[in-house]
Amino acid sequence: MNLSNSIGIVSAKRAQFDTPLTFRSGAVLPRYELVYETYGKLNADKSNAILICHALSGHHHVAGYYADKPENIGWWDNMVGPGKPVNTDNFFVICLNNLGGCHGSTGPSSIDPETAKPYGANFPVITVDDWVQSQARLADLLGIQQFAAIMGGSLGGMQALQWSLTFPERVRHVLAIAAAPHLTAQNIAFNDVARSAILTDPDFHSGNYYQHGVVPTRGLRLARMLGHITYLSDDAMADKFGRELRNGQYNYSYGIEFEIESYLRYQGDKFAAYFDANTYLLMTKALDYFNPAHDFDGNLNKAFASAKADFLVISFTTDWRFSPQRSREIVRPLLHNHRNVSYAEIVSTHGHDSFLMEQPHYFDVIRAYLDNVKQECNS
Amino acid sequence: MNLSNSIGIVSAKRAQFDTPLTFRSGAVLPRYELVYETYGKLNADKSNAILICHALSGHHHVAGYYADKPENIGWWDNMVGPGKPVNTDNFFVICLNNLGGCHGSTGPSSIDPETAKPYGANFPVITVDDWVQSQARLADLLGIQQFAAIMGGSLGGMQALQWSLTFPERVRHVLAIAAAPHLTAQNIAFNDVARSAILTDPDFHSGNYYQHGVVPTRGLRLARMLGHITYLSDDAMADKFGRELRNGQYNYSYGIEFEIESYLRYQGDKFAAYFDANTYLLMTKALDYFNPAHDFDGNLNKAFASAKADFLVISFTTDWRFSPQRSREIVRPLLHNHRNVSYAEIVSTHGHDSFLMEQPHYFDVIRAYLDNVKQECNS
């Protein structure tokens, strides 16, 4: 990765919240911590803040690197930094590890002060709207009444959309990238298989595996392998792996024959070694539940009637997890409600993963859009 | 199911083969049994035989029902019977449980006479060509030198294609339905996740679970759930299940929320209760290995140069497992080699599963094609 114009050394901060948070499910979390990072400077009237929301396996470390771990570069460092599309010379950028996460914010692996044990199965099932509520409290703490923009890819884009509905006055621009207004049956089905792999892993122990000194590695590995299939396009997989054999010939065994198997198993093993299975479950459930139309008899036009923001919606041609058609399902109700909407369908071979990748048209669209947003902010 | 024009009561037969069979892998099976069914009458010059090859989870019971189990109707009873597209008034139809199967033919769960224990992990990894070899021996036993037609859907279609290459003189017509000339990286990836679920199930015991009195139910269940996602089209799932909730509201739990979850888990449980995990592994590996171009430097034109049959290739518009594009990849090298090829792309909403379903255009195409084949056979 090119670090020549990286934001450079960054460090994570922590915020403690002692006011109970009531979830959509009715569950209450008496107190919680959020870990977050910020880049750039908040201007005098606090009008130049951008919130970046992360997707399923993301976290607060979006850009730059740590002094003691220079190899640990943020997951969207190509997008966020001085002179980059999300230009930290212009904007004050905030990103946090979502509640329920496993990168420092309070989550299932955190110690529940009531029991002095990890929350485990007791951590509440969380929704996108719950995250927005918790993020708003962080904004309050930082003195940000209104974001210049809130943006994210995939599940991150859904959070950005939800912000425009839950707090219409608190966000001027929403950038929803490779997102969808809700999951389809097929999307839910993939999540259900991934969750079933974790839930039926004998090491899952009903979510309280921490006390047993084990982790449901097998289930988490399978979930991630399956996830990777949906992140890549069929074409990208064909180009990258095709039917390439690991050892040049068939071995007629259940070991690795094809390069694609090697890739999937490697990705599965790597992920299972650091990610928390309960967090994975929570994230996929938040995806399943996300549906702004749910409270409006399935009518997305009505759901978006309360939105006041302007919108940039971006999709990628080979994304079959959340295809361009799904982004157009976001655009239509926004137009119906006379919102300002820009829509870009980016030609890309990288499937759903495209949103993480530096591609000229894609980056130019975001750069141009945010340069306009910058003009609205007092310097 | 409408049984008014079913072939009626049928019964399975067994054939024993005592000549060792050498597999592509080099492994040798000293002896084996195949279970099969036949419908209709073989004509005097034995020119009216049709072989039906089954797909991943299929078996020999294609049509009719058993006297003692009238509810056990063949999996392609809508297609095969008197007056049906595969008309048993005209043809002598044969179908067998493939070697390595779990419905009566010798497979991993069979007792190995050498050890008096189930073969388990010792059963050789099998290829489509190995199946064709074993099927040819059954044809020999029945005195059939040349099939009027060999047909199948999905993996069954691949066997039909392989017949035209391994024994070009022994098949006049090949009907390859919802098939592909080889798996893509994405196809292999799905198989690898399914296999990994089984291989990492603690009850798998390296394939020798029979001796442990357990079966890798969890893994097999996940494999089948995942399979079902690839058998149905996104649209069909949306139409059938959408975001329909099981109990009309969100429960914020890991139980069944959506109808699609209920469907998948039911299918997974049902399958895991009767199918053998080792057979599932073998079937998916046979799919992975199938690639007629493998021995011809990846050149499918060269691979099909030896074929002498006429071909009917059929695909379904919403099949994303083996899409119409994949069927056209079969058609092109056949045309290149000046074979007679008919190709039909059937508009259907049912995805890969379409090949099992009665749909007028689809059935009419097969009926018309086989009526022509009938004209070639002496009565």
PDB file of C-alpha atoms in Angstrom, chain A residues 110-272:
ATOM      1  CA  SER A 110     -16.493  -7.426  27.041  1.00  0.00           C
ATOM      2  CA  ILE A 111     -16.855  -7.977  30.760  1.00  0.00           C
ATOM      3  CA  ASP A 112     -20.364  -7.301  32.002  1.00  0.00           C
ATOM      4  CA  PRO A 113     -19.832  -5.291  35.220  1.00  0.00           C
ATOM      5  CA  GLU A 114     -22.982  -6.840  36.682  1.00  0.00           C
ATOM      6  CA  THR A 115     -21.643 -10.394  36.474  1.00  0.00           C
ATOM      7  CA  ALA A 116     -17.898  -9.846  36.106  1.00  0.00           C
ATOM      8  CA  LYS A 117     -18.060 -12.271  33.168  1.00  0.00           C
ATOM      9  CA  PRO A 118     -18.165 -11.650  29.426  1.00  0.00           C
ATOM     10  CA  TYR A 119     -21.635 -10.691  28.168  1.00  0.00           C
ATOM     11  CA  GLY A 120     -21.642 -13.608  25.737  1.00  0.00           C
ATOM     12  CA  ALA A 121     -25.195 -14.641  24.930  1.00  0.00           C
ATOM     13  CA  ASN A 122     -26.517 -11.868  27.194  1.00  0.00           C
ATOM     14  CA  PHE A 123     -25.403  -9.103  24.864  1.00  0.00           C
ATOM     15  CA  PRO A 124     -28.552  -7.711  23.241  1.00  0.00           C
ATOM     16  CA  VAL A 125     -29.340  -8.345  19.609  1.00  0.00           C
ATOM     17  CA  ILE A 126     -28.648  -5.022  17.941  1.00  0.00           C
ATOM     18  CA  THR A 127     -30.154  -3.162  14.989  1.00  0.00           C
ATOM     19  CA  VAL A 128     -28.826  -0.525  12.632  1.00  0.00           C
ATOM     20  CA  ASP A 129     -31.021   2.023  14.392  1.00  0.00           C
ATOM     21  CA  ASP A 130     -29.471   1.084  17.751  1.00  0.00           C
ATOM     22  CA  TRP A 131     -26.067   1.793  16.283  1.00  0.00           C
ATOM     23  CA  VAL A 132     -27.245   5.168  15.026  1.00  0.00           C
ATOM     24  CA  GLN A 133     -28.478   6.011  18.526  1.00  0.00           C
ATOM     25  CA  SER A 134     -25.124   5.082  20.029  1.00  0.00           C
ATOM     26  CA  GLN A 135     -23.241   7.006  17.340  1.00  0.00           C
ATOM     27  CA  ALA A 136     -25.371  10.094  18.011  1.00  0.00           C
ATOM     28  CA  ARG A 137     -24.250  10.040  21.620  1.00  0.00           C
ATOM     29  CA  LEU A 138     -20.650  10.041  20.480  1.00  0.00           C
ATOM     30  CA  ALA A 139     -21.453  13.006  18.239  1.00  0.00           C
ATOM     31  CA  ASP A 140     -22.997  14.775  21.245  1.00  0.00           C
ATOM     32  CA  LEU A 141     -19.853  14.141  23.243  1.00  0.00           C
ATOM     33  CA  LEU A 142     -17.720  15.638  20.474  1.00  0.00           C
ATOM     34  CA  GLY A 143     -20.067  18.618  20.228  1.00  0.00           C
ATOM     35  CA  ILE A 144     -21.174  17.797  16.712  1.00  0.00           C
ATOM     36  CA  GLN A 145     -24.796  18.766  16.210  1.00  0.00           C
ATOM     37  CA  GLN A 146     -24.877  18.078  12.488  1.00  0.00           C
ATOM     38  CA  PHE A 147     -22.598  16.026  10.262  1.00  0.00           C
ATOM     39  CA  ALA A 148     -21.511  17.418   6.927  1.00  0.00           C
ATOM     40  CA  ALA A 149     -21.746  13.831   5.702  1.00  0.00           C
ATOM     41  CA  ILE A 150     -22.210  10.296   6.915  1.00  0.00           C
ATOM     42  CA  MET A 151     -20.914   7.567   4.669  1.00  0.00           C
ATOM     43  CA  GLY A 152     -20.254   3.873   4.449  1.00  0.00           C
ATOM     44  CA  GLY A 153     -20.175   0.827   2.213  1.00  0.00           C
ATOM     45  CA  SER A 154     -22.483  -2.172   2.504  1.00  0.00           C
ATOM     46  CA  LEU A 155     -23.768  -2.365   6.101  1.00  0.00           C
ATOM     47  CA  GLY A 156     -21.978   0.968   6.626  1.00  0.00           C
ATOM     48  CA  GLY A 157     -24.124   2.518   3.903  1.00  0.00           C
ATOM     49  CA  MET A 158     -27.230   1.225   5.654  1.00  0.00           C
ATOM     50  CA  GLN A 159     -26.198   3.052   8.832  1.00  0.00           C
ATOM     51  CA  ALA A 160     -25.731   6.242   6.817  1.00  0.00           C
ATOM     52  CA  LEU A 161     -29.226   5.808   5.354  1.00  0.00           C
ATOM     53  CA  GLN A 162     -30.689   5.153   8.802  1.00  0.00           C
ATOM     54  CA  TRP A 163     -29.132   8.375  10.110  1.00  0.00           C
ATOM     55  CA  SER A 164     -31.135  10.364   7.558  1.00  0.00           C
ATOM     56  CA  LEU A 165     -34.325   8.808   8.952  1.00  0.00           C
ATOM     57  CA  THR A 166     -33.604   8.695  12.678  1.00  0.00           C
ATOM     58  CA  PHE A 167     -31.950  12.123  12.877  1.00  0.00           C
ATOM     59  CA  PRO A 168     -32.941  13.981   9.677  1.00  0.00           C
ATOM     60  CA  GLU A 169     -31.638  17.296  11.053  1.00  0.00           C
ATOM     61  CA  ARG A 170     -28.253  15.930  11.982  1.00  0.00           C
ATOM     62  CA  VAL A 171     -26.864  14.970   8.579  1.00  0.00           C
ATOM     63  CA  ARG A 172     -26.553  17.098   5.451  1.00  0.00           C
ATOM     64  CA  HIS A 173     -25.227  14.435   3.079  1.00  0.00           C
ATOM     65  CA  VAL A 174     -25.523  10.671   3.007  1.00  0.00           C
ATOM     66  CA  LEU A 175     -23.121   8.572   0.926  1.00  0.00           C
ATOM     67  CA  ALA A 176     -24.517   5.046   0.621  1.00  0.00           C
ATOM     68  CA  ILE A 177     -22.117   2.793  -1.264  1.00  0.00           C
ATOM     69  CA  ALA A 178     -22.816  -0.807  -2.342  1.00  0.00           C
ATOM     70  CA  ALA A 179     -25.814  -0.863  -0.035  1.00  0.00           C
ATOM     71  CA  ALA A 180     -29.456  -1.932  -0.241  1.00  0.00           C
ATOM     72  CA  PRO A 181     -32.707  -0.769   1.351  1.00  0.00           C
ATOM     73  CA  HIS A 182     -33.091  -4.227   2.939  1.00  0.00           C
ATOM     74  CA  LEU A 183     -31.835  -7.767   2.485  1.00  0.00           C
ATOM     75  CA  THR A 184     -33.521 -10.117   0.042  1.00  0.00           C
ATOM     76  CA  ALA A 185     -34.477 -13.686   0.911  1.00  0.00           C
ATOM     77  CA  GLN A 186     -31.255 -14.829  -0.735  1.00  0.00           C
ATOM     78  CA  ASN A 187     -29.186 -12.366   1.338  1.00  0.00           C
ATOM     79  CA  ILE A 188     -30.871 -13.586   4.522  1.00  0.00           C
ATOM     80  CA  ALA A 189     -30.360 -17.181   3.438  1.00  0.00           C
ATOM     81  CA  PHE A 190     -26.595 -16.722   3.148  1.00  0.00           C
ATOM     82  CA  ASN A 191     -26.552 -15.072   6.582  1.00  0.00           C
ATOM     83  CA  ASP A 192     -28.586 -17.908   8.033  1.00  0.00           C
ATOM     84  CA  VAL A 193     -26.155 -20.528   6.749  1.00  0.00           C
ATOM     85  CA  ALA A 194     -23.235 -18.542   8.179  1.00  0.00           C
ATOM     86  CA  ARG A 195     -24.978 -18.162  11.534  1.00  0.00           C
ATOM     87  CA  SER A 196     -26.015 -21.813  11.573  1.00  0.00           C
ATOM     88  CA  ALA A 197     -22.367 -22.776  11.112  1.00  0.00           C
ATOM     89  CA  ILE A 198     -21.498 -20.816  14.266  1.00  0.00           C
ATOM     90  CA  LEU A 199     -24.574 -21.737  16.309  1.00  0.00           C
ATOM     91  CA  THR A 200     -24.103 -25.478  15.689  1.00  0.00           C
ATOM     92  CA  ASP A 201     -20.355 -25.476  16.342  1.00  0.00           C
ATOM     93  CA  PRO A 202     -19.928 -27.603  19.497  1.00  0.00           C
ATOM     94  CA  ASP A 203     -17.496 -24.966  20.767  1.00  0.00           C
ATOM     95  CA  PHE A 204     -20.170 -22.241  20.638  1.00  0.00           C
ATOM     96  CA  HIS A 205     -21.654 -23.207  24.025  1.00  0.00           C
ATOM     97  CA  SER A 206     -24.779 -21.113  23.428  1.00  0.00           C
ATOM     98  CA  GLY A 207     -22.617 -18.028  23.031  1.00  0.00           C
ATOM     99  CA  ASN A 208     -20.782 -18.392  26.332  1.00  0.00           C
ATOM    100  CA  TYR A 209     -17.656 -20.001  24.922  1.00  0.00           C
ATOM    101  CA  TYR A 210     -15.382 -17.488  26.640  1.00  0.00           C
ATOM    102  CA  GLN A 211     -15.842 -19.264  29.961  1.00  0.00           C
ATOM    103  CA  HIS A 212     -15.013 -22.597  28.330  1.00  0.00           C
ATOM    104  CA  GLY A 213     -11.653 -21.432  27.041  1.00  0.00           C
ATOM    105  CA  VAL A 214     -12.607 -22.238  23.447  1.00  0.00           C
ATOM    106  CA  VAL A 215     -13.877 -20.359  20.414  1.00  0.00           C
ATOM    107  CA  PRO A 216     -16.187 -21.687  17.673  1.00  0.00           C
ATOM    108  CA  THR A 217     -13.409 -21.522  15.118  1.00  0.00           C
ATOM    109  CA  ARG A 218     -14.928 -24.059  12.747  1.00  0.00           C
ATOM    110  CA  GLY A 219     -18.196 -22.189  12.457  1.00  0.00           C
ATOM    111  CA  LEU A 220     -16.606 -18.788  12.099  1.00  0.00           C
ATOM    112  CA  ARG A 221     -14.247 -20.127   9.449  1.00  0.00           C
ATOM    113  CA  LEU A 222     -17.129 -21.504   7.397  1.00  0.00           C
ATOM    114  CA  ALA A 223     -19.070 -18.251   7.796  1.00  0.00           C
ATOM    115  CA  ARG A 224     -16.132 -16.266   6.460  1.00  0.00           C
ATOM    116  CA  MET A 225     -15.453 -18.644   3.584  1.00  0.00           C
ATOM    117  CA  LEU A 226     -19.063 -18.306   2.509  1.00  0.00           C
ATOM    118  CA  GLY A 227     -18.931 -14.558   2.960  1.00  0.00           C
ATOM    119  CA  HIS A 228     -15.955 -14.295   0.638  1.00  0.00           C
ATOM    120  CA  ILE A 229     -17.872 -16.029  -2.142  1.00  0.00           C
ATOM    121  CA  THR A 230     -20.511 -13.308  -1.950  1.00  0.00           C
ATOM    122  CA  TYR A 231     -17.950 -10.491  -1.803  1.00  0.00           C
ATOM    123  CA  LEU A 232     -16.251 -11.463  -5.039  1.00  0.00           C
ATOM    124  CA  SER A 233     -17.871 -11.535  -8.444  1.00  0.00           C
ATOM    125  CA  ASP A 234     -18.058 -14.778 -10.384  1.00  0.00           C
ATOM    126  CA  ASP A 235     -15.932 -13.127 -13.076  1.00  0.00           C
ATOM    127  CA  ALA A 236     -13.337 -11.835 -10.615  1.00  0.00           C
ATOM    128  CA  MET A 237     -13.010 -15.321  -9.145  1.00  0.00           C
ATOM    129  CA  ALA A 238     -12.692 -16.791 -12.619  1.00  0.00           C
ATOM    130  CA  ASP A 239     -10.001 -14.250 -13.544  1.00  0.00           C
ATOM    131  CA  LYS A 240      -8.095 -14.588 -10.291  1.00  0.00           C
ATOM    132  CA  PHE A 241      -8.344 -18.342  -9.726  1.00  0.00           C
ATOM    133  CA  GLY A 242     -10.210 -20.065 -12.549  1.00  0.00           C
ATOM    134  CA  ARG A 243      -9.639 -23.793 -12.267  1.00  0.00           C
ATOM    135  CA  GLU A 244      -5.974 -23.289 -11.359  1.00  0.00           C
ATOM    136  CA  LEU A 245      -4.676 -26.306  -9.478  1.00  0.00           C
ATOM    137  CA  ARG A 246      -2.536 -25.963  -6.395  1.00  0.00           C
ATOM    138  CA  ASN A 247      -0.109 -28.672  -7.448  1.00  0.00           C
ATOM    139  CA  GLY A 248      -0.657 -28.737 -11.200  1.00  0.00           C
ATOM    140  CA  GLN A 249      -2.569 -32.018 -11.105  1.00  0.00           C
ATOM    141  CA  TYR A 250      -5.548 -33.719  -9.505  1.00  0.00           C
ATOM    142  CA  ASN A 251      -4.709 -35.388  -6.206  1.00  0.00           C
ATOM    143  CA  TYR A 252      -8.061 -37.124  -5.754  1.00  0.00           C
ATOM    144  CA  SER A 253      -8.212 -36.188  -2.101  1.00  0.00           C
ATOM    145  CA  TYR A 254     -10.082 -33.835   0.198  1.00  0.00           C
ATOM    146  CA  GLY A 255      -7.045 -31.631   0.653  1.00  0.00           C
ATOM    147  CA  ILE A 256      -6.607 -28.428  -1.327  1.00  0.00           C
ATOM    148  CA  GLU A 257      -6.846 -29.153  -5.079  1.00  0.00           C
ATOM    149  CA  PHE A 258      -7.760 -25.786  -6.526  1.00  0.00           C
ATOM    150  CA  GLU A 259      -6.268 -22.363  -5.814  1.00  0.00           C
ATOM    151  CA  ILE A 260      -9.721 -21.019  -4.991  1.00  0.00           C
ATOM    152  CA  GLU A 261      -9.919 -23.566  -2.147  1.00  0.00           C
ATOM    153  CA  SER A 262      -6.560 -22.429  -0.850  1.00  0.00           C
ATOM    154  CA  TYR A 263      -7.710 -18.799  -0.914  1.00  0.00           C
ATOM    155  CA  LEU A 264     -11.011 -19.471   0.852  1.00  0.00           C
ATOM    156  CA  ARG A 265      -9.505 -21.631   3.564  1.00  0.00           C
ATOM    157  CA  TYR A 266      -6.742 -19.110   4.181  1.00  0.00           C
ATOM    158  CA  GLN A 267      -9.266 -16.280   4.483  1.00  0.00           C
ATOM    159  CA  GLY A 268     -11.428 -18.423   6.758  1.00  0.00           C
ATOM    160  CA  ASP A 269      -8.567 -19.399   9.035  1.00  0.00           C
ATOM    161  CA  LYS A 270      -7.227 -15.850   9.251  1.00  0.00           C
ATOM    162  CA  PHE A 271     -10.612 -14.404  10.164  1.00  0.00           C
ATOM    163  CA  ALA A 272     -11.475 -17.119  12.679  1.00  0.00           C
TER     164      ALA A 272
END
